[in-house]
PDB file of C-alpha atoms in Angstrom:
ATOM      1  CA  GLY A 214     153.225  65.362 184.260  1.00 84.00           C
ATOM      2  CA  GLU A 215     152.912  69.029 185.044  1.00 90.00           C
ATOM      3  CA  ASN A 216     150.079  70.361 187.209  1.00 94.00           C
ATOM      4  CA  VAL A 217     149.284  74.076 187.384  1.00 97.00           C
ATOM      5  CA  GLU A 218     146.980  75.500 190.041  1.00 97.00           C
ATOM      6  CA  GLN A 219     145.567  79.016 189.717  1.00 98.00           C
ATOM      7  CA  HIS A 220     143.886  81.287 192.273  1.00 97.00           C
ATOM      8  CA  PRO A 221     141.515  82.981 192.658  1.00 97.00           C
ATOM      9  CA  SER A 222     138.873  81.690 190.261  1.00 97.00           C
ATOM     10  CA  THR A 223     137.102  85.076 190.274  1.00 98.00           C
ATOM     11  CA  LEU A 224     138.370  88.521 191.171  1.00 98.00           C
ATOM     12  CA  SER A 225     136.460  91.775 191.285  1.00 98.00           C
ATOM     13  CA  VAL A 226     138.291  95.094 191.680  1.00 98.00           C
ATOM     14  CA  GLN A 227     137.453  98.764 191.370  1.00 98.00           C
ATOM     15  CA  GLU A 228     138.818 100.654 188.398  1.00 98.00           C
ATOM     16  CA  GLY A 229     142.270 101.983 189.230  1.00 97.00           C
ATOM     17  CA  ASP A 230     143.027  99.293 191.810  1.00 98.00           C
ATOM     18  CA  SER A 231     145.609  96.544 191.351  1.00 98.00           C
ATOM     19  CA  ALA A 232     144.840  92.894 190.634  1.00 98.00           C
ATOM     20  CA  VAL A 233     147.018  89.900 191.447  1.00 98.00           C
ATOM     21  CA  ILE A 234     146.561  86.360 190.157  1.00 98.00           C
ATOM     22  CA  LYS A 235     148.714  83.529 191.482  1.00 98.00           C
ATOM     23  CA  CYS A 236     149.777  80.173 190.058  1.00 98.00           C
ATOM     24  CA  THR A 237     151.796  77.257 191.346  1.00 98.00           C
ATOM     25  CA  TYR A 238     153.339  74.485 189.279  1.00 97.00           C
ATOM     26  CA  SER A 239     154.623  71.025 190.098  1.00 96.00           C
ATOM     27  CA  ASP A 240     157.311  70.171 187.519  1.00 94.00           C
ATOM     28  CA  SER A 241     160.640  71.621 188.625  1.00 92.00           C
ATOM     29  CA  ALA A 242     161.887  71.248 185.033  1.00 91.00           C
ATOM     30  CA  SER A 243     159.342  73.762 183.729  1.00 93.00           C
ATOM     31  CA  ASN A 244     161.051  76.975 182.692  1.00 92.00           C
ATOM     32  CA  TYR A 245     158.595  78.883 180.527  1.00 93.00           C
ATOM     33  CA  PHE A 246     155.559  80.631 182.077  1.00 96.00           C
ATOM     34  CA  PRO A 247     153.152  82.576 179.858  1.00 96.00           C
ATOM     35  CA  TRP A 248     149.934  84.387 180.725  1.00 98.00           C
ATOM     36  CA  TYR A 249     147.005  84.460 178.310  1.00 98.00           C
ATOM     37  CA  LYS A 250     143.984  86.767 178.306  1.00 98.00           C
ATOM     38  CA  GLN A 251     140.664  85.588 176.907  1.00 98.00           C
ATOM     39  CA  GLU A 252     138.031  88.173 176.108  1.00 97.00           C
ATOM     40  CA  LEU A 253     134.407  87.215 175.627  1.00 94.00           C
ATOM     41  CA  GLY A 254     133.859  85.290 172.388  1.00 92.00           C
ATOM     42  CA  LYS A 255     137.548  85.147 171.514  1.00 94.00           C
ATOM     43  CA  GLY A 256     140.421  82.738 171.843  1.00 96.00           C
ATOM     44  CA  PRO A 257     143.150  83.334 174.452  1.00 97.00           C
ATOM     45  CA  GLN A 258     145.902  85.783 173.559  1.00 97.00           C
ATOM     46  CA  LEU A 259     149.393  85.972 175.016  1.00 97.00           C
ATOM     47  CA  ILE A 260     149.906  89.093 177.140  1.00 97.00           C
ATOM     48  CA  ILE A 261     153.223  88.437 178.872  1.00 97.00           C
ATOM     49  CA  ASP A 262     155.612  85.567 179.532  1.00 95.00           C
ATOM     50  CA  ILE A 263     158.678  84.870 181.648  1.00 94.00           C
ATOM     51  CA  ARG A 264     161.484  82.343 181.637  1.00 90.00           C
ATOM     52  CA  SER A 265     163.090  80.854 184.693  1.00 83.00           C
ATOM     53  CA  ASN A 266     166.326  82.778 184.251  1.00 81.00           C
ATOM     54  CA  VAL A 267     164.589  86.014 185.303  1.00 81.00           C
ATOM     55  CA  GLY A 268     162.572  86.841 188.403  1.00 90.00           C
ATOM     56  CA  GLU A 269     160.373  89.635 187.097  1.00 94.00           C
ATOM     57  CA  LYS A 270     159.227  91.105 183.813  1.00 94.00           C
ATOM     58  CA  LYS A 271     157.174  94.244 183.177  1.00 96.00           C
ATOM     59  CA  ASP A 272     155.207  95.541 180.239  1.00 94.00           C
ATOM     60  CA  GLN A 273     153.459  98.828 180.985  1.00 96.00           C
ATOM     61  CA  ARG A 274     150.717  98.070 183.543  1.00 97.00           C
ATOM     62  CA  ILE A 275     151.363  94.324 183.544  1.00 98.00           C
ATOM     63  CA  ALA A 276     154.102  92.466 185.400  1.00 98.00           C
ATOM     64  CA  VAL A 277     154.890  88.854 186.107  1.00 98.00           C
ATOM     65  CA  THR A 278     157.025  87.579 188.969  1.00 97.00           C
ATOM     66  CA  LEU A 279     158.532  84.129 189.325  1.00 96.00           C
ATOM     67  CA  ASN A 280     159.788  82.320 192.415  1.00 95.00           C
ATOM     68  CA  LYS A 281     161.424  79.176 191.070  1.00 93.00           C
ATOM     69  CA  THR A 282     162.356  77.850 194.499  1.00 93.00           C
ATOM     70  CA  ALA A 283     158.740  77.951 195.664  1.00 94.00           C
ATOM     71  CA  LYS A 284     157.446  77.034 192.210  1.00 95.00           C
ATOM     72  CA  HIS A 285     154.990  79.849 191.926  1.00 95.00           C
ATOM     73  CA  PHE A 286     154.472  82.818 189.640  1.00 97.00           C
ATOM     74  CA  SER A 287     152.061  85.736 189.663  1.00 98.00           C
ATOM     75  CA  LEU A 288     150.460  88.243 187.320  1.00 98.00           C
ATOM     76  CA  HIS A 289     150.146  91.822 188.543  1.00 98.00           C
ATOM     77  CA  ILE A 290     147.935  94.367 186.807  1.00 98.00           C
ATOM     78  CA  THR A 291     148.167  97.935 188.083  1.00 98.00           C
ATOM     79  CA  GLU A 292     145.733 100.808 187.483  1.00 98.00           C
ATOM     80  CA  THR A 293     143.089  98.412 186.224  1.00 98.00           C
ATOM     81  CA  GLN A 294     140.674  99.554 183.536  1.00 97.00           C
ATOM     82  CA  PRO A 295     137.303  98.141 182.432  1.00 96.00           C
ATOM     83  CA  GLU A 296     138.949  96.702 179.305  1.00 96.00           C
ATOM     84  CA  ASP A 297     141.086  94.499 181.572  1.00 98.00           C
ATOM     85  CA  SER A 298     137.924  92.535 182.363  1.00 98.00           C
ATOM     86  CA  ALA A 299     138.489  89.059 180.921  1.00 98.00           C
ATOM     87  CA  VAL A 300     139.517  85.517 181.865  1.00 98.00           C
ATOM     88  CA  TYR A 301     143.230  85.105 182.516  1.00 98.00           C
ATOM     89  CA  PHE A 302     145.108  81.819 182.247  1.00 98.00           C
ATOM     90  CA  CYS A 303     148.572  80.988 183.478  1.00 98.00           C
ATOM     91  CA  ALA A 304     150.537  78.145 181.915  1.00 97.00           C
ATOM     92  CA  ALA A 305     153.843  76.311 182.246  1.00 96.00           C
ATOM     93  CA  SER A 306     156.040  74.228 179.991  1.00 93.00           C
ATOM     94  CA  ARG A 307     159.547  72.922 179.546  1.00 89.00           C
ATOM     95  CA  ASP A 308     161.868  74.353 176.935  1.00 75.00           C
ATOM     96  CA  THR A 309     162.658  70.971 175.468  1.00 72.00           C
ATOM     97  CA  GLY A 310     160.751  67.987 174.165  1.00 70.00           C
ATOM     98  CA  ARG A 311     157.133  68.516 173.296  1.00 72.00           C
ATOM     99  CA  ARG A 312     157.045  72.042 174.823  1.00 78.00           C
ATOM    100  CA  ALA A 313     153.315  71.638 175.316  1.00 86.00           C
ATOM    101  CA  LEU A 314     151.671  74.106 177.672  1.00 93.00           C
ATOM    102  CA  THR A 315     149.814  73.029 180.800  1.00 95.00           C
ATOM    103  CA  PHE A 316     147.224  75.654 181.693  1.00 96.00           C
ATOM    104  CA  GLY A 317     145.763  76.728 184.994  1.00 97.00           C
ATOM    105  CA  SER A 318     142.013  76.742 185.555  1.00 97.00           C
ATOM    106  CA  GLY A 319     141.579  80.434 184.805  1.00 97.00           C
ATOM    107  CA  THR A 320     140.650  83.604 186.710  1.00 98.00           C
ATOM    108  CA  ARG A 321     137.682  85.721 185.745  1.00 98.00           C
ATOM    109  CA  LEU A 322     138.653  89.346 186.428  1.00 98.00           C
ATOM    110  CA  GLN A 323     135.938  91.961 186.599  1.00 98.00           C
ATOM    111  CA  VAL A 324     136.921  95.624 186.820  1.00 98.00           C
ATOM    112  CA  GLN A 325     134.083  97.732 188.168  1.00 95.00           C
ATOM    113  CA  PRO A 326     133.930 101.268 186.723  1.00 91.00           C
TER     114      PRO A 326
ATOM    115  CA  ASP B 178     148.666  89.212 161.638  1.00 70.00           C
ATOM    116  CA  VAL B 179     148.445  85.530 162.367  1.00 67.00           C
ATOM    117  CA  LYS B 180     145.019  84.207 161.685  1.00 90.00           C
ATOM    118  CA  VAL B 181     143.637  80.945 162.998  1.00 96.00           C
ATOM    119  CA  THR B 182     140.139  80.133 161.848  1.00 96.00           C
ATOM    120  CA  GLN B 183     137.796  77.399 162.963  1.00 96.00           C
ATOM    121  CA  SER B 184     135.059  76.065 160.727  1.00 90.00           C
ATOM    122  CA  SER B 185     132.123  76.704 163.067  1.00 92.00           C
ATOM    123  CA  ARG B 186     131.455  78.913 166.081  1.00 95.00           C
ATOM    124  CA  TYR B 187     128.532  76.782 167.254  1.00 97.00           C
ATOM    125  CA  LEU B 188     127.724  73.159 166.499  1.00 97.00           C
ATOM    126  CA  VAL B 189     124.952  70.887 167.733  1.00 98.00           C
ATOM    127  CA  LYS B 190     125.275  67.144 167.154  1.00 98.00           C
ATOM    128  CA  ARG B 191     123.518  64.031 168.322  1.00 98.00           C
ATOM    129  CA  THR B 192     125.016  61.260 170.418  1.00 98.00           C
ATOM    130  CA  GLY B 193     126.795  58.734 168.228  1.00 98.00           C
ATOM    131  CA  GLU B 194     127.386  61.079 165.303  1.00 97.00           C
ATOM    132  CA  LYS B 195     130.843  61.481 163.776  1.00 97.00           C
ATOM    133  CA  VAL B 196     131.954  65.078 164.184  1.00 97.00           C
ATOM    134  CA  PHE B 197     134.689  66.967 162.344  1.00 97.00           C
ATOM    135  CA  LEU B 198     136.134  70.210 163.682  1.00 98.00           C
ATOM    136  CA  GLU B 199     138.384  72.021 161.237  1.00 97.00           C
ATOM    137  CA  CYS B 200     141.150  74.486 161.944  1.00 97.00           C
ATOM    138  CA  VAL B 201     143.155  76.498 159.414  1.00 97.00           C
ATOM    139  CA  GLN B 202     146.132  78.801 160.026  1.00 97.00           C
ATOM    140  CA  ASP B 203     147.637  81.147 157.471  1.00 94.00           C
ATOM    141  CA  MET B 204     151.150  81.663 158.847  1.00 91.00           C
ATOM    142  CA  ASP B 205     152.924  78.483 157.767  1.00 92.00           C
ATOM    143  CA  HIS B 206     153.239  77.324 161.393  1.00 93.00           C
ATOM    144  CA  GLU B 207     154.694  73.893 162.006  1.00 93.00           C
ATOM    145  CA  ASN B 208     152.912  73.181 165.279  1.00 94.00           C
ATOM    146  CA  MET B 209     149.161  72.947 165.757  1.00 96.00           C
ATOM    147  CA  PHE B 210     147.111  72.092 168.837  1.00 96.00           C
ATOM    148  CA  TRP B 211     143.591  71.133 169.868  1.00 98.00           C
ATOM    149  CA  TYR B 212     142.352  72.007 173.368  1.00 97.00           C
ATOM    150  CA  ARG B 213     139.034  71.713 175.092  1.00 98.00           C
ATOM    151  CA  GLN B 214     137.958  74.396 177.555  1.00 97.00           C
ATOM    152  CA  ASP B 215     135.601  73.617 180.422  1.00 96.00           C
ATOM    153  CA  PRO B 216     134.637  75.873 183.351  1.00 92.00           C
ATOM    154  CA  GLY B 217     136.938  75.368 186.301  1.00 91.00           C
ATOM    155  CA  LEU B 218     139.287  73.124 184.328  1.00 93.00           C
ATOM    156  CA  GLY B 219     141.026  75.613 182.088  1.00 94.00           C
ATOM    157  CA  LEU B 220     142.396  74.455 178.749  1.00 96.00           C
ATOM    158  CA  ARG B 221     143.304  70.810 178.396  1.00 96.00           C
ATOM    159  CA  LEU B 222     145.400  69.519 175.508  1.00 95.00           C
ATOM    160  CA  ILE B 223     143.736  66.842 173.387  1.00 97.00           C
ATOM    161  CA  TYR B 224     146.235  66.353 170.531  1.00 97.00           C
ATOM    162  CA  PHE B 225     148.996  68.247 168.841  1.00 95.00           C
ATOM    163  CA  SER B 226     150.981  68.006 165.659  1.00 95.00           C
ATOM    164  CA  TYR B 227     154.582  68.975 164.969  1.00 92.00           C
ATOM    165  CA  ASP B 228     154.330  68.684 161.230  1.00 92.00           C
ATOM    166  CA  VAL B 229     152.271  67.294 158.394  1.00 94.00           C
ATOM    167  CA  LYS B 230     151.092  63.745 159.086  1.00 92.00           C
ATOM    168  CA  MET B 231     152.644  63.850 162.555  1.00 93.00           C
ATOM    169  CA  LYS B 232     150.516  63.767 165.685  1.00 94.00           C
ATOM    170  CA  GLU B 233     150.999  63.219 169.354  1.00 94.00           C
ATOM    171  CA  LYS B 234     148.515  62.581 172.143  1.00 95.00           C
ATOM    172  CA  GLY B 235     147.960  65.271 174.694  1.00 93.00           C
ATOM    173  CA  ASP B 236     146.517  64.868 178.169  1.00 93.00           C
ATOM    174  CA  ILE B 237     142.952  63.832 177.239  1.00 96.00           C
ATOM    175  CA  PRO B 238     143.002  62.044 173.850  1.00 97.00           C
ATOM    176  CA  GLU B 239     140.357  59.432 174.631  1.00 97.00           C
ATOM    177  CA  GLY B 240     137.402  59.603 172.267  1.00 97.00           C
ATOM    178  CA  TYR B 241     139.224  61.866 169.790  1.00 98.00           C
ATOM    179  CA  SER B 242     141.446  61.507 166.769  1.00 97.00           C
ATOM    180  CA  VAL B 243     143.153  64.048 164.511  1.00 98.00           C
ATOM    181  CA  SER B 244     144.285  64.468 160.954  1.00 97.00           C
ATOM    182  CA  ARG B 245     146.936  66.724 159.444  1.00 97.00           C
ATOM    183  CA  GLU B 246     147.235  66.150 155.722  1.00 96.00           C
ATOM    184  CA  LYS B 247     148.271  69.727 154.897  1.00 96.00           C
ATOM    185  CA  LYS B 248     150.454  72.065 156.912  1.00 96.00           C
ATOM    186  CA  GLU B 249     147.795  74.727 157.315  1.00 97.00           C
ATOM    187  CA  ARG B 250     144.936  72.436 158.363  1.00 97.00           C
ATOM    188  CA  PHE B 251     144.445  70.397 161.534  1.00 98.00           C
ATOM    189  CA  SER B 252     141.220  68.481 162.028  1.00 98.00           C
ATOM    190  CA  LEU B 253     139.770  67.088 165.242  1.00 98.00           C
ATOM    191  CA  ILE B 254     137.493  64.091 164.871  1.00 98.00           C
ATOM    192  CA  LEU B 255     134.993  62.749 167.355  1.00 98.00           C
ATOM    193  CA  GLU B 256     134.382  59.219 166.083  1.00 95.00           C
ATOM    194  CA  SER B 257     131.150  58.762 168.059  1.00 97.00           C
ATOM    195  CA  ALA B 258     130.104  61.898 169.892  1.00 98.00           C
ATOM    196  CA  SER B 259     128.986  61.582 173.493  1.00 98.00           C
ATOM    197  CA  THR B 260     127.318  64.077 175.816  1.00 98.00           C
ATOM    198  CA  ASN B 261     130.487  64.391 177.917  1.00 97.00           C
ATOM    199  CA  GLN B 262     132.204  65.860 174.849  1.00 98.00           C
ATOM    200  CA  THR B 263     129.978  68.926 175.030  1.00 98.00           C
ATOM    201  CA  SER B 264     132.549  71.680 175.417  1.00 98.00           C
ATOM    202  CA  MET B 265     134.370  74.628 173.868  1.00 98.00           C
ATOM    203  CA  TYR B 266     137.094  73.455 171.471  1.00 98.00           C
ATOM    204  CA  LEU B 267     140.051  75.713 170.761  1.00 98.00           C
ATOM    205  CA  CYS B 268     142.635  75.309 168.052  1.00 97.00           C
ATOM    206  CA  ALA B 269     146.064  76.957 168.233  1.00 96.00           C
ATOM    207  CA  SER B 270     149.190  77.160 166.136  1.00 95.00           C
ATOM    208  CA  ARG B 271     152.799  78.049 166.762  1.00 93.00           C
ATOM    209  CA  THR B 272     155.937  78.344 164.705  1.00 88.00           C
ATOM    210  CA  GLY B 273     158.573  75.834 165.727  1.00 81.00           C
ATOM    211  CA  GLY B 274     161.129  78.382 166.854  1.00 79.00           C
ATOM    212  CA  GLU B 275     158.925  80.512 169.075  1.00 83.00           C
ATOM    213  CA  ASP B 276     156.780  80.063 172.155  1.00 85.00           C
ATOM    214  CA  GLU B 277     153.615  82.046 171.530  1.00 90.00           C
ATOM    215  CA  GLN B 278     150.545  80.049 170.576  1.00 93.00           C
ATOM    216  CA  TYR B 279     147.918  81.760 168.460  1.00 95.00           C
ATOM    217  CA  PHE B 280     144.372  80.676 169.140  1.00 97.00           C
ATOM    218  CA  GLY B 281     141.277  80.514 167.002  1.00 97.00           C
ATOM    219  CA  PRO B 282     137.942  81.858 168.324  1.00 96.00           C
ATOM    220  CA  GLY B 283     136.719  78.418 169.384  1.00 97.00           C
ATOM    221  CA  THR B 284     133.867  76.084 168.493  1.00 97.00           C
ATOM    222  CA  ARG B 285     131.172  75.522 171.070  1.00 97.00           C
ATOM    223  CA  LEU B 286     130.005  71.960 170.550  1.00 98.00           C
ATOM    224  CA  THR B 287     126.822  70.655 172.118  1.00 98.00           C
ATOM    225  CA  VAL B 288     126.104  66.923 171.950  1.00 98.00           C
ATOM    226  CA  THR B 289     122.502  66.014 172.717  1.00 97.00           C
TER     227      THR B 289
END
């Protein structure tokens, strides 16, 4: 089955700096890669996703890049703000069959004001 | 707005008890999921359901069962709770034609 590894487990940045979280996956047939943000006391919420037919996707201060050859993808947050502080999870799945997500272990991001 | 609700935010049970965790979604989603979340392990899929009365094992189904008698409700059952089932349990739902999963707020279960 799929295995997703995520690094780092914790990340502390100053407000206004950039943050990068990296994930690798094992199943070459995976082609859907979402990122979820979990704030304290809440369930995870989708913030951005990418499919394997594109290499990069941006949404305001958030971007995701995908290198399908190397089987890794990354989340980039620019101009970080205190409200970006949360736990971030990457995930991977195939487009067919059960389409169940395999999640990474999570990254706790702390943005220092 | 999609809303996924879980019956309890916090639950304390004793070893050997039968435990029911309930999840309800209000958006007529076909797919529903149960995950457990543990520090350093992320979210791991326990069971999921494609439709009423249909269920499929996830990656860690041992010690759990599920029930989906109505489309909006997906129940996770711990037949005989054990201390290693102390965890945060998250329910999610998704419509069949889309990718985004919508999560409930979670139930923190402690088994003593």
